[in-house]
């Protein structure tokens, strides 16, 4: 019975969480974004979504191996979590891609989330030591940003816009 309960808890965890980082996964992120959009509409605040992607991550996996790549993902996740605000959500949505969902004051004209994106870029860019891997590894990230107006927006459309913006950032050279 104990093993069955533990397996059920693990299955519930994996349904909404990323197995490597423990962060919310795409399913949970989209649910939180949907709730955030409704809450923003009710409070007059706005929502911003940042799609964060580690630049040249494939090269890390190919040159250092997948174990080092996993450790890098975990280290980047910790840095991103430290960079965001207490009311923001960080999720790992695929291999080297993260979503940040942040509430913002529409009167601020986006300065709040631009500052957050700069903190994220700087935190990822700092050299890091990968356990069992290289010391002083420097990676960069590309960010795509999309804002949701206070009168609501479609969740998938907002994420798609952030995704398109992130790929535009990569085309411009990343970082």
Coordinates of N, CA, C and O in Angstrom, one line a residue:
X1 N 0.8 -1.2 0.0 CA 0.0 0.0 0.0 C 0.9 1.3 0.0 O 0.6 2.2 -0.7
X2 N 1.9 1.3 0.8 CA 2.8 2.4 0.8 C 3.5 2.7 -0.5 O 3.6 3.8 -1.0
X3 N 3.9 1.6 -1.2 CA 4.6 1.7 -2.5 C 3.6 2.3 -3.5 O 3.9 3.1 -4.4
X4 N 2.3 1.8 -3.4 CA 1.3 2.3 -4.3 C 1.0 3.8 -4.1 O 0.9 4.5 -5.1
X5 N 0.9 4.2 -2.9 CA 0.7 5.6 -2.6 C 1.8 6.4 -3.1 O 1.6 7.5 -3.6
X6 N 3.1 6.0 -2.9 CA 4.2 6.7 -3.3 C 4.2 6.8 -4.8 O 4.5 7.9 -5.4
X7 N 3.8 5.8 -5.5 CA 3.8 5.8 -7.0 C 2.7 6.8 -7.5 O 2.9 7.5 -8.4
X8 N 1.6 6.8 -6.7 CA 0.5 7.8 -7.1 C 1.0 9.2 -6.9 O 0.7 10.1 -7.7
X9 N 1.7 9.5 -5.8 CA 2.2 10.8 -5.5 C 3.2 11.2 -6.6 O 3.2 12.4 -7.0
X10 N 4.0 10.3 -7.0 CA 5.0 10.6 -8.0 C 4.4 10.9 -9.3 O 4.7 11.8 -10.1
X11 N 3.3 10.1 -9.7 CA 2.6 10.3 -10.9 C 1.9 11.7 -10.9 O 1.9 12.4 -11.9
X12 N 1.3 12.1 -9.8 CA 0.7 13.4 -9.6 C 1.7 14.5 -9.8 O 1.5 15.5 -10.4
X13 N 2.9 14.3 -9.2 CA 3.9 15.3 -9.3 C 4.4 15.5 -10.7 O 4.5 16.6 -11.2
X14 N 4.6 14.4 -11.4 CA 5.1 14.4 -12.8 C 4.1 15.0 -13.8 O 4.4 15.4 -14.8
X15 N 2.8 14.9 -13.4 CA 1.8 15.4 -14.3 C 1.8 17.0 -14.4 O 1.4 17.5 -15.3
X16 N 2.4 17.6 -13.3 CA 2.4 19.1 -13.3 C 3.8 19.7 -13.1 O 4.0 20.9 -13.1
X17 N 4.8 18.8 -12.9 CA 6.1 19.3 -12.5 C 7.2 18.7 -13.5 O 7.0 17.6 -14.0
X18 N 8.3 19.4 -13.6 CA 9.4 18.9 -14.4 C 10.2 18.0 -13.5 O 10.6 18.4 -12.4
X19 N 10.5 16.8 -14.0 CA 11.2 15.8 -13.2 C 12.6 16.2 -12.8 O 13.1 15.9 -11.7
X20 N 13.3 17.0 -13.7 CA 14.7 17.4 -13.4 C 14.8 18.5 -12.4 O 15.6 18.4 -11.4
X21 N 14.0 19.6 -12.6 CA 14.2 20.8 -11.8 C 13.1 20.9 -10.7 O 13.3 21.7 -9.8
X22 N 12.0 20.2 -10.8 CA 11.0 20.3 -9.8 C 10.1 21.5 -10.1 O 9.1 21.8 -9.4
X23 N 10.4 22.3 -11.1 CA 9.6 23.5 -11.5 C 8.3 23.0 -12.1 O 8.2 21.9 -12.6
X24 N 7.3 23.9 -12.1 CA 6.1 23.6 -12.9 C 6.5 23.3 -14.3 O 7.4 23.8 -14.9
X25 N 5.7 22.4 -14.9 CA 5.9 22.1 -16.3 C 5.0 22.9 -17.2 O 4.3 23.8 -16.7
X26 N 4.9 22.6 -18.5 CA 4.1 23.4 -19.4 C 2.6 23.4 -19.0 O 1.9 24.4 -19.0
X27 N 2.1 22.2 -18.6 CA 0.7 22.1 -18.2 C 0.4 23.0 -17.1 O -0.6 23.8 -17.1
X28 N 1.2 23.0 -16.0 CA 0.9 23.8 -14.9 C 1.1 25.3 -15.2 O 0.4 26.2 -14.7
X29 N 2.2 25.6 -16.0 CA 2.4 27.0 -16.4 C 1.2 27.6 -17.2 O 0.8 28.7 -16.9
X30 N 0.7 26.8 -18.1 CA -0.5 27.4 -18.8 C -1.7 27.6 -17.9 O -2.4 28.5 -18.1
X31 N -1.9 26.7 -17.0 CA -2.9 26.8 -16.0 C -2.7 28.1 -15.1 O -3.6 28.9 -14.9
X32 N -1.5 28.3 -14.7 CA -1.2 29.5 -13.9 C -1.3 30.8 -14.7 O -1.8 31.8 -14.2
X33 N -1.0 30.7 -16.0 CA -1.1 31.8 -16.9 C -2.6 32.2 -17.1 O -3.0 33.3 -17.0
X34 N -3.4 31.2 -17.3 CA -4.8 31.4 -17.4 C -5.4 32.0 -16.2 O -6.2 33.0 -16.3
X35 N -5.1 31.5 -15.0 CA -5.5 32.2 -13.7 C -5.0 33.6 -13.6 O -5.7 34.5 -13.2
X36 N -3.7 33.8 -14.0 CA -3.1 35.1 -13.9 C -3.8 36.1 -14.8 O -4.0 37.3 -14.4
X37 N -4.2 35.7 -16.0 CA -4.9 36.6 -16.9 C -6.2 37.0 -16.4 O -6.6 38.2 -16.4
X38 N -6.9 36.0 -15.8 CA -8.2 36.4 -15.2 C -8.1 37.3 -14.0 O -8.8 38.2 -13.8
X39 N -7.1 37.0 -13.2 CA -6.8 37.8 -12.0 C -6.4 39.2 -12.4 O -6.8 40.2 -11.8
X40 N -5.5 39.3 -13.4 CA -5.1 40.6 -13.9 C -6.3 41.4 -14.4 O -6.4 42.7 -14.2
X41 N -7.2 40.8 -15.2 CA -8.4 41.5 -15.7 C -9.2 42.0 -14.5 O -9.8 43.1 -14.6
X42 N -9.3 41.3 -13.4 CA -10.1 41.7 -12.3 C -9.4 42.8 -11.5 O -10.1 43.6 -10.8
X43 N -8.1 42.9 -11.5 CA -7.4 43.8 -10.6 C -6.8 45.0 -11.4 O -6.3 45.9 -10.8
X44 N -6.9 45.0 -12.7 CA -6.3 46.1 -13.5 C -4.8 46.0 -13.8 O -4.2 46.9 -14.3
X45 N -4.2 44.9 -13.3 CA -2.8 44.7 -13.6 C -2.7 44.0 -14.9 O -3.7 43.6 -15.5
X46 N -1.5 43.8 -15.4 CA -1.3 43.1 -16.7 C -0.4 41.9 -16.5 O 0.2 41.8 -15.4
X47 N -0.3 41.1 -17.4 CA 0.6 39.9 -17.4 C 1.6 40.0 -18.5 O 1.3 40.4 -19.6
X48 N 2.8 39.6 -18.1 CA 3.9 39.5 -19.1 C 4.4 38.0 -19.1 O 4.5 37.4 -18.0
X49 N 4.7 37.5 -20.3 CA 5.2 36.2 -20.4 C 6.6 36.3 -21.1 O 6.7 37.0 -22.1
X50 N 7.6 35.7 -20.5 CA 8.9 35.7 -21.1 C 9.2 34.2 -21.4 O 9.1 33.3 -20.6
X51 N 9.6 34.0 -22.6 CA 10.1 32.7 -23.1 C 11.6 32.8 -23.1 O 12.2 33.6 -23.8
X52 N 12.3 32.0 -22.2 CA 13.7 32.1 -22.0 C 14.3 30.8 -22.6 O 13.9 29.7 -22.2
X53 N 15.3 30.9 -23.4 CA 16.0 29.8 -24.0 C 17.5 29.9 -23.9 O 18.0 31.0 -24.2
X54 N 18.1 28.8 -23.5 CA 19.6 28.9 -23.3 C 20.2 28.8 -24.7 O 19.9 27.9 -25.5
X55 N 21.1 29.8 -25.0 CA 21.7 29.8 -26.3 C 22.7 28.7 -26.5 O 23.5 28.4 -25.6
X56 N 22.7 28.1 -27.6 CA 23.7 27.0 -28.0 C 23.7 25.9 -27.0 O 24.8 25.3 -26.8
X57 N 22.6 25.5 -26.4 CA 22.5 24.4 -25.5 C 22.9 23.1 -26.1 O 23.5 22.3 -25.5
X58 N 22.5 22.9 -27.3 CA 22.8 21.7 -28.0 C 24.3 21.4 -28.1 O 24.8 20.3 -27.9
X59 N 25.1 22.5 -28.2 CA 26.6 22.3 -28.2 C 27.1 21.9 -26.9 O 28.1 21.1 -26.8
X60 N 26.5 22.3 -25.8 CA 26.8 21.8 -24.5 C 26.6 20.3 -24.3 O 27.5 19.6 -23.9
X61 N 25.4 19.9 -24.7 CA 25.1 18.5 -24.7 C 26.1 17.6 -25.5 O 26.5 16.6 -25.1
X62 N 26.4 18.1 -26.7 CA 27.2 17.4 -27.6 C 28.7 17.3 -27.2 O 29.4 16.3 -27.4
X63 N 29.2 18.4 -26.6 CA 30.6 18.5 -26.2 C 30.8 18.0 -24.8 O 31.9 17.4 -24.5
X64 N 29.9 18.2 -23.9 CA 30.1 17.8 -22.5 C 29.3 16.6 -22.0 O 29.5 16.1 -21.0
X65 N 28.3 16.3 -22.8 CA 27.4 15.1 -22.5 C 26.1 15.6 -21.8 O 26.0 16.7 -21.4
X66 N 25.2 14.6 -21.9 CA 23.8 14.9 -21.4 C 23.8 15.1 -19.9 O 23.0 15.9 -19.4
X67 N 24.6 14.4 -19.1 CA 24.7 14.6 -17.7 C 25.1 16.1 -17.3 O 24.5 16.7 -16.5
X68 N 26.1 16.6 -18.0 CA 26.5 18.0 -17.8 C 25.4 18.9 -18.2 O 25.1 19.9 -17.6
X69 N 24.7 18.6 -19.3 CA 23.6 19.4 -19.8 C 22.5 19.5 -18.8 O 21.9 20.5 -18.5
X70 N 22.2 18.3 -18.2 CA 21.1 18.3 -17.1 C 21.6 19.2 -15.9 O 20.7 19.9 -15.3
X71 N 22.8 19.1 -15.5 CA 23.3 19.9 -14.4 C 23.3 21.4 -14.8 O 23.0 22.2 -13.9
X72 N 23.6 21.7 -16.0 CA 23.5 23.1 -16.5 C 22.0 23.6 -16.4 O 21.8 24.7 -15.9
X73 N 21.1 22.8 -16.9 CA 19.7 23.2 -16.8 C 19.3 23.4 -15.4 O 18.6 24.4 -15.1
X74 N 19.7 22.5 -14.5 CA 19.3 22.7 -13.1 C 19.9 24.0 -12.5 O 19.3 24.7 -11.8
X75 N 21.2 24.3 -12.8 CA 21.8 25.5 -12.3 C 21.2 26.7 -12.9 O 21.0 27.7 -12.2
X76 N 20.8 26.7 -14.2 CA 20.1 27.9 -14.8 C 18.8 28.0 -14.1 O 18.4 29.2 -13.8
X77 N 18.1 26.9 -13.9 CA 16.7 27.0 -13.2 C 16.9 27.7 -11.8 O 16.0 28.6 -11.5
X78 N 17.9 27.3 -11.1 CA 18.1 28.0 -9.8 C 18.4 29.5 -9.9 O 17.9 30.3 -9.1
X79 N 19.2 29.9 -10.9 CA 19.5 31.3 -11.1 C 18.2 32.0 -11.5 O 18.0 33.2 -11.1
X80 N 17.4 31.4 -12.4 CA 16.2 32.1 -12.9 C 15.2 32.3 -11.7 O 14.6 33.3 -11.5
X81 N 15.1 31.2 -10.9 CA 14.2 31.3 -9.7 C 14.7 32.4 -8.8 O 13.8 33.2 -8.2
X82 N 16.0 32.6 -8.6 CA 16.5 33.7 -7.7 C 16.2 35.1 -8.3 O 16.1 36.0 -7.6
X83 N 16.2 35.1 -9.7 CA 16.0 36.4 -10.3 C 14.6 37.0 -10.4 O 14.4 38.2 -10.4
X84 N 13.6 36.1 -10.3 CA 12.2 36.5 -10.5 C 11.7 36.9 -9.1 O 12.3 36.7 -8.1
X85 N 10.5 37.6 -9.2 CA 9.9 38.1 -8.0 C 9.1 37.0 -7.3 O 8.8 35.9 -7.9
X86 N 8.7 37.2 -6.0 CA 8.0 36.2 -5.3 C 6.6 35.8 -5.8 O 6.1 34.7 -5.7
X87 N 6.0 36.7 -6.6 CA 4.7 36.5 -7.1 C 4.7 36.0 -8.6 O 3.7 35.7 -9.2
X88 N 5.9 35.8 -9.1 CA 6.1 35.4 -10.5 C 6.2 33.9 -10.5 O 6.5 33.2 -9.5
X89 N 6.0 33.3 -11.7 CA 6.0 31.9 -11.9 C 7.1 31.6 -12.9 O 7.2 32.2 -13.9
X90 N 8.0 30.6 -12.5 CA 9.0 30.0 -13.4 C 8.6 28.6 -13.8 O 8.3 27.8 -12.8
X91 N 8.6 28.2 -15.0 CA 8.3 26.9 -15.4 C 9.3 26.4 -16.5 O 9.8 27.2 -17.3
X92 N 9.7 25.1 -16.5 CA 10.5 24.6 -17.5 C 9.5 23.9 -18.5 O 8.8 23.0 -18.1
X93 N 9.5 24.4 -19.7 CA 8.5 23.9 -20.7 C 9.0 22.9 -21.7 O 8.3 22.2 -22.3
X94 N 10.3 22.8 -21.8 CA 11.0 21.8 -22.6 C 12.5 21.8 -22.4 O 12.9 22.5 -21.5
X95 N 13.2 21.0 -23.1 CA 14.7 20.9 -22.9 C 15.4 22.0 -22.2 O 15.8 22.0 -21.0
X96 N 15.6 23.1 -23.0 CA 16.4 24.2 -22.4 C 15.5 25.5 -22.5 O 16.0 26.6 -22.5
X97 N 14.2 25.3 -22.4 CA 13.3 26.4 -22.5 C 12.5 26.6 -21.2 O 12.0 25.6 -20.7
X98 N 12.3 27.8 -20.8 CA 11.6 28.2 -19.6 C 10.6 29.3 -19.9 O 10.8 30.1 -20.8
X99 N 9.5 29.3 -19.1 CA 8.6 30.4 -19.2 C 8.6 31.2 -17.8 O 8.7 30.5 -16.8
X100 N 8.6 32.5 -17.9 CA 8.4 33.3 -16.7 C 7.1 34.0 -16.9 O 6.9 34.7 -17.9
X101 N 6.2 33.9 -15.9 CA 5.0 34.6 -15.9 C 5.0 35.7 -14.8 O 5.2 35.3 -13.7
X102 N 4.9 36.9 -15.2 CA 5.1 38.0 -14.3 C 3.9 39.0 -14.4 O 3.4 39.3 -15.4
X103 N 3.5 39.5 -13.2 CA 2.4 40.5 -13.1 C 3.1 41.8 -13.3 O 4.2 42.0 -12.8
X104 N 2.4 42.8 -13.9 CA 3.0 44.1 -14.1 C 1.9 45.2 -14.0 O 0.8 45.0 -14.2
X105 N 2.4 46.4 -13.6 CA 1.5 47.5 -13.6 C 1.5 48.2 -14.9 O 2.5 48.6 -15.5
X106 N 0.3 48.2 -15.6 CA 0.2 48.8 -16.9 C 0.8 50.2 -17.0 O 1.3 50.6 -18.0
X107 N 0.7 51.0 -15.9 CA 1.1 52.4 -15.9 C 2.7 52.4 -16.0 O 3.2 53.5 -16.3
X108 N 3.3 51.3 -15.7 CA 4.8 51.3 -15.7 C 5.4 51.2 -17.1 O 6.6 51.3 -17.3
X109 N 4.5 51.0 -18.1 CA 5.0 50.9 -19.5 C 6.0 49.9 -19.8 O 6.9 50.0 -20.6
X110 N 6.0 48.8 -19.0 CA 6.8 47.6 -19.3 C 8.2 47.7 -18.6 O 9.0 46.8 -18.8
X111 N 8.5 48.8 -17.9 CA 9.8 48.9 -17.3 C 10.1 47.8 -16.3 O 11.2 47.4 -16.2
X112 N 9.1 47.5 -15.5 CA 9.2 46.4 -14.5 C 9.7 45.1 -15.1 O 10.7 44.5 -14.7
X113 N 9.1 44.7 -16.2 CA 9.4 43.4 -16.8 C 10.7 43.5 -17.6 O 11.5 42.5 -17.8
X114 N 11.0 44.7 -18.2 CA 12.3 44.9 -18.8 C 13.4 44.7 -17.9 O 14.5 44.1 -18.1
X115 N 13.2 45.3 -16.7 CA 14.2 45.1 -15.6 C 14.4 43.7 -15.2 O 15.5 43.2 -15.0
X116 N 13.3 43.0 -15.1 CA 13.3 41.5 -14.8 C 14.1 40.8 -15.9 O 14.9 39.9 -15.6
X117 N 13.8 41.1 -17.2 CA 14.5 40.4 -18.2 C 16.0 40.7 -18.2 O 16.8 39.8 -18.4
X118 N 16.4 41.9 -17.8 CA 17.8 42.2 -17.7 C 18.5 41.4 -16.6 O 19.6 40.9 -16.7
X119 N 17.7 41.3 -15.4 CA 18.3 40.5 -14.3 C 18.4 39.1 -14.7 O 19.4 38.4 -14.3
X120 N 17.5 38.5 -15.5 CA 17.6 37.1 -15.9 C 18.8 37.0 -16.8 O 19.6 36.0 -16.6
X121 N 19.0 37.8 -17.8 CA 20.1 37.7 -18.7 C 21.4 37.8 -17.9 O 22.4 37.0 -18.2
X122 N 21.5 38.7 -17.0 CA 22.8 38.9 -16.2 C 23.0 37.6 -15.3 O 24.1 37.2 -15.2
X123 N 21.9 37.1 -14.7 CA 22.1 35.9 -13.8 C 22.6 34.7 -14.6 O 23.4 33.9 -14.1
X124 N 22.0 34.5 -15.8 CA 22.4 33.4 -16.6 C 23.9 33.5 -17.1 O 24.6 32.6 -17.1
X125 N 24.3 34.7 -17.4 CA 25.6 35.0 -18.0 C 26.7 34.8 -17.1 O 27.9 34.6 -17.5
X126 N 26.5 34.9 -15.8 CA 27.6 34.8 -14.8 C 28.2 33.4 -14.9 O 27.5 32.4 -15.0
X127 N 29.5 33.3 -14.8 CA 30.2 32.0 -14.9 C 29.7 31.0 -13.8 O 29.4 31.5 -12.7
X128 N 29.6 29.8 -14.2 CA 29.1 28.8 -13.3 C 30.0 27.5 -13.3 O 30.5 27.2 -14.4
X129 N 30.0 26.9 -12.2 CA 30.8 25.6 -12.1 C 29.7 24.5 -12.1 O 28.8 24.5 -11.3
X130 N 29.9 23.6 -13.1 CA 29.0 22.4 -13.2 C 29.6 21.3 -12.5 O 30.7 20.8 -12.8
X131 N 28.9 20.7 -11.4 CA 29.5 19.6 -10.7 C 29.8 18.4 -11.7 O 29.0 18.0 -12.5
X132 N 31.1 18.0 -11.6 CA 31.5 16.9 -12.4 C 31.8 17.4 -13.9 O 32.1 16.6 -14.7
X133 N 31.7 18.7 -14.1 CA 31.9 19.2 -15.4 C 32.9 20.4 -15.4 O 33.6 20.5 -14.4
X134 N 32.7 21.3 -16.3 CA 33.7 22.4 -16.4 C 33.4 23.4 -15.3 O 32.3 23.6 -14.8
X135 N 34.5 24.2 -15.0 CA 34.4 25.3 -14.1 C 34.4 26.6 -14.9 O 35.0 26.7 -15.9
X136 N 33.6 27.5 -14.4 CA 33.6 28.8 -15.1 C 32.9 28.8 -16.4 O 33.2 29.6 -17.3
X137 N 32.0 27.9 -16.6 CA 31.2 27.8 -17.9 C 30.3 29.1 -18.0 O 29.6 29.4 -17.1
X138 N 30.4 29.7 -19.1 CA 29.5 30.9 -19.4 C 28.5 30.5 -20.5 O 28.9 30.1 -21.6
X139 N 27.3 30.7 -20.2 CA 26.2 30.5 -21.2 C 25.4 31.8 -21.2 O 25.5 32.6 -20.3
X140 N 24.7 31.9 -22.3 CA 23.8 33.1 -22.4 C 22.4 32.6 -22.7 O 22.2 31.4 -23.0
X141 N 21.4 33.5 -22.7 CA 20.0 33.1 -22.9 C 19.4 34.2 -23.8 O 19.8 35.4 -23.8
X142 N 18.4 33.7 -24.6 CA 17.6 34.7 -25.4 C 16.2 34.7 -24.7 O 15.7 33.7 -24.2
X143 N 15.6 35.9 -24.7 CA 14.3 36.1 -24.1 C 13.4 36.7 -25.1 O 13.7 37.7 -25.8
X144 N 12.2 36.1 -25.2 CA 11.1 36.7 -25.9 C 10.0 37.2 -24.9 O 9.7 36.5 -24.0
X145 N 9.5 38.3 -25.1 CA 8.6 38.9 -24.2 C 7.2 39.3 -24.8 O 7.2 39.8 -25.9
X146 N 6.1 38.9 -24.2 CA 4.8 39.3 -24.7 C 4.0 39.8 -23.5 O 4.1 39.3 -22.4
X147 N 3.2 40.8 -23.8 CA 2.4 41.4 -22.7 C 0.9 41.1 -23.0 O 0.5 41.0 -24.1
X148 N 0.2 40.9 -21.9 CA -1.2 40.7 -22.0 C -1.9 41.9 -21.5 O -1.7 42.4 -20.4
X149 N -2.8 42.5 -22.4 CA -3.5 43.7 -21.9 C -4.5 43.4 -20.8 O -4.8 42.2 -20.6
X150 N -4.9 44.4 -20.1 CA -5.7 44.1 -18.9 C -7.1 43.6 -19.2 O -7.8 43.1 -18.4
X151 N -7.5 43.7 -20.5 CA -8.8 43.2 -20.9 C -8.8 41.7 -21.3 O -9.8 41.2 -21.9
X152 N -7.8 41.0 -21.0 CA -7.7 39.6 -21.3 C -7.1 39.3 -22.6 O -6.8 40.1 -23.4
X153 N -6.7 38.0 -22.7 CA -6.0 37.5 -23.9 C -6.1 36.0 -23.9 O -6.3 35.4 -22.8
X154 N -5.9 35.4 -25.0 CA -5.8 33.9 -25.1 C -4.5 33.4 -24.6 O -3.4 33.9 -25.0
X155 N -4.5 32.4 -23.7 CA -3.2 31.8 -23.2 C -2.3 31.3 -24.2 O -1.1 31.7 -24.2
X156 N -2.7 30.5 -25.1 CA -1.9 29.9 -26.2 C -1.3 31.0 -27.1 O -0.2 31.0 -27.5
X157 N -2.1 32.0 -27.4 CA -1.7 33.1 -28.2 C -0.6 33.9 -27.5 O 0.4 34.3 -28.2
X158 N -0.7 34.2 -26.3 CA 0.3 34.9 -25.5 C 1.6 34.2 -25.5 O 2.7 34.7 -25.7
X159 N 1.5 32.9 -25.2 CA 2.8 32.0 -25.2 C 3.4 32.0 -26.6 O 4.6 32.1 -26.8
X160 N 2.6 31.9 -27.6 CA 3.1 31.9 -29.0 C 3.8 33.2 -29.3 O 4.9 33.2 -29.9
X161 N 3.2 34.3 -28.9 CA 3.9 35.6 -29.2 C 5.2 35.7 -28.4 O 6.2 36.2 -29.0
X162 N 5.3 35.2 -27.2 CA 6.6 35.2 -26.5 C 7.6 34.3 -27.2 O 8.8 34.6 -27.3
X163 N 7.1 33.1 -27.7 CA 7.9 32.2 -28.5 C 8.5 32.8 -29.7 O 9.7 32.8 -30.0
X164 N 7.6 33.5 -30.5 CA 8.0 34.2 -31.7 C 9.1 35.3 -31.4 O 10.1 35.4 -32.1
X165 N 8.9 36.0 -30.3 CA 9.8 37.1 -29.9 C 11.1 36.5 -29.5 O 12.2 37.0 -29.8
X166 N 11.1 35.3 -28.8 CA 12.4 34.7 -28.4 C 13.2 34.2 -29.7 O 14.4 34.4 -29.7
X167 N 12.5 33.7 -30.7 CA 13.2 33.3 -31.9 C 13.8 34.5 -32.6 O 14.8 34.4 -33.2
X168 N 13.1 35.6 -32.6 CA 13.6 36.8 -33.2 C 14.8 37.3 -32.4 O 15.8 37.7 -33.0
X169 N 14.8 37.1 -31.1 CA 16.0 37.4 -30.3 C 17.2 36.6 -30.7 O 18.3 37.0 -30.8
X170 N 17.0 35.3 -30.9 CA 18.0 34.4 -31.3 C 18.6 34.8 -32.7 O 19.8 34.7 -32.9
X171 N 17.7 35.1 -33.6 CA 18.1 35.6 -35.0 C 19.0 36.8 -34.9 O 19.9 37.0 -35.7
X172 N 18.8 37.6 -33.9 CA 19.5 38.9 -33.7 C 20.9 38.6 -33.0 O 21.6 39.5 -32.8
X173 N 21.2 37.3 -32.7 CA 22.4 37.0 -32.1 C 22.3 36.4 -30.7 O 23.3 36.1 -30.1
X174 N 21.1 36.4 -30.1 CA 20.9 35.9 -28.8 C 21.5 36.8 -27.7 O 21.8 38.0 -28.0
X175 N 21.5 36.3 -26.5 CA 22.0 37.0 -25.3 C 21.2 38.3 -25.2 O 21.8 39.4 -25.0

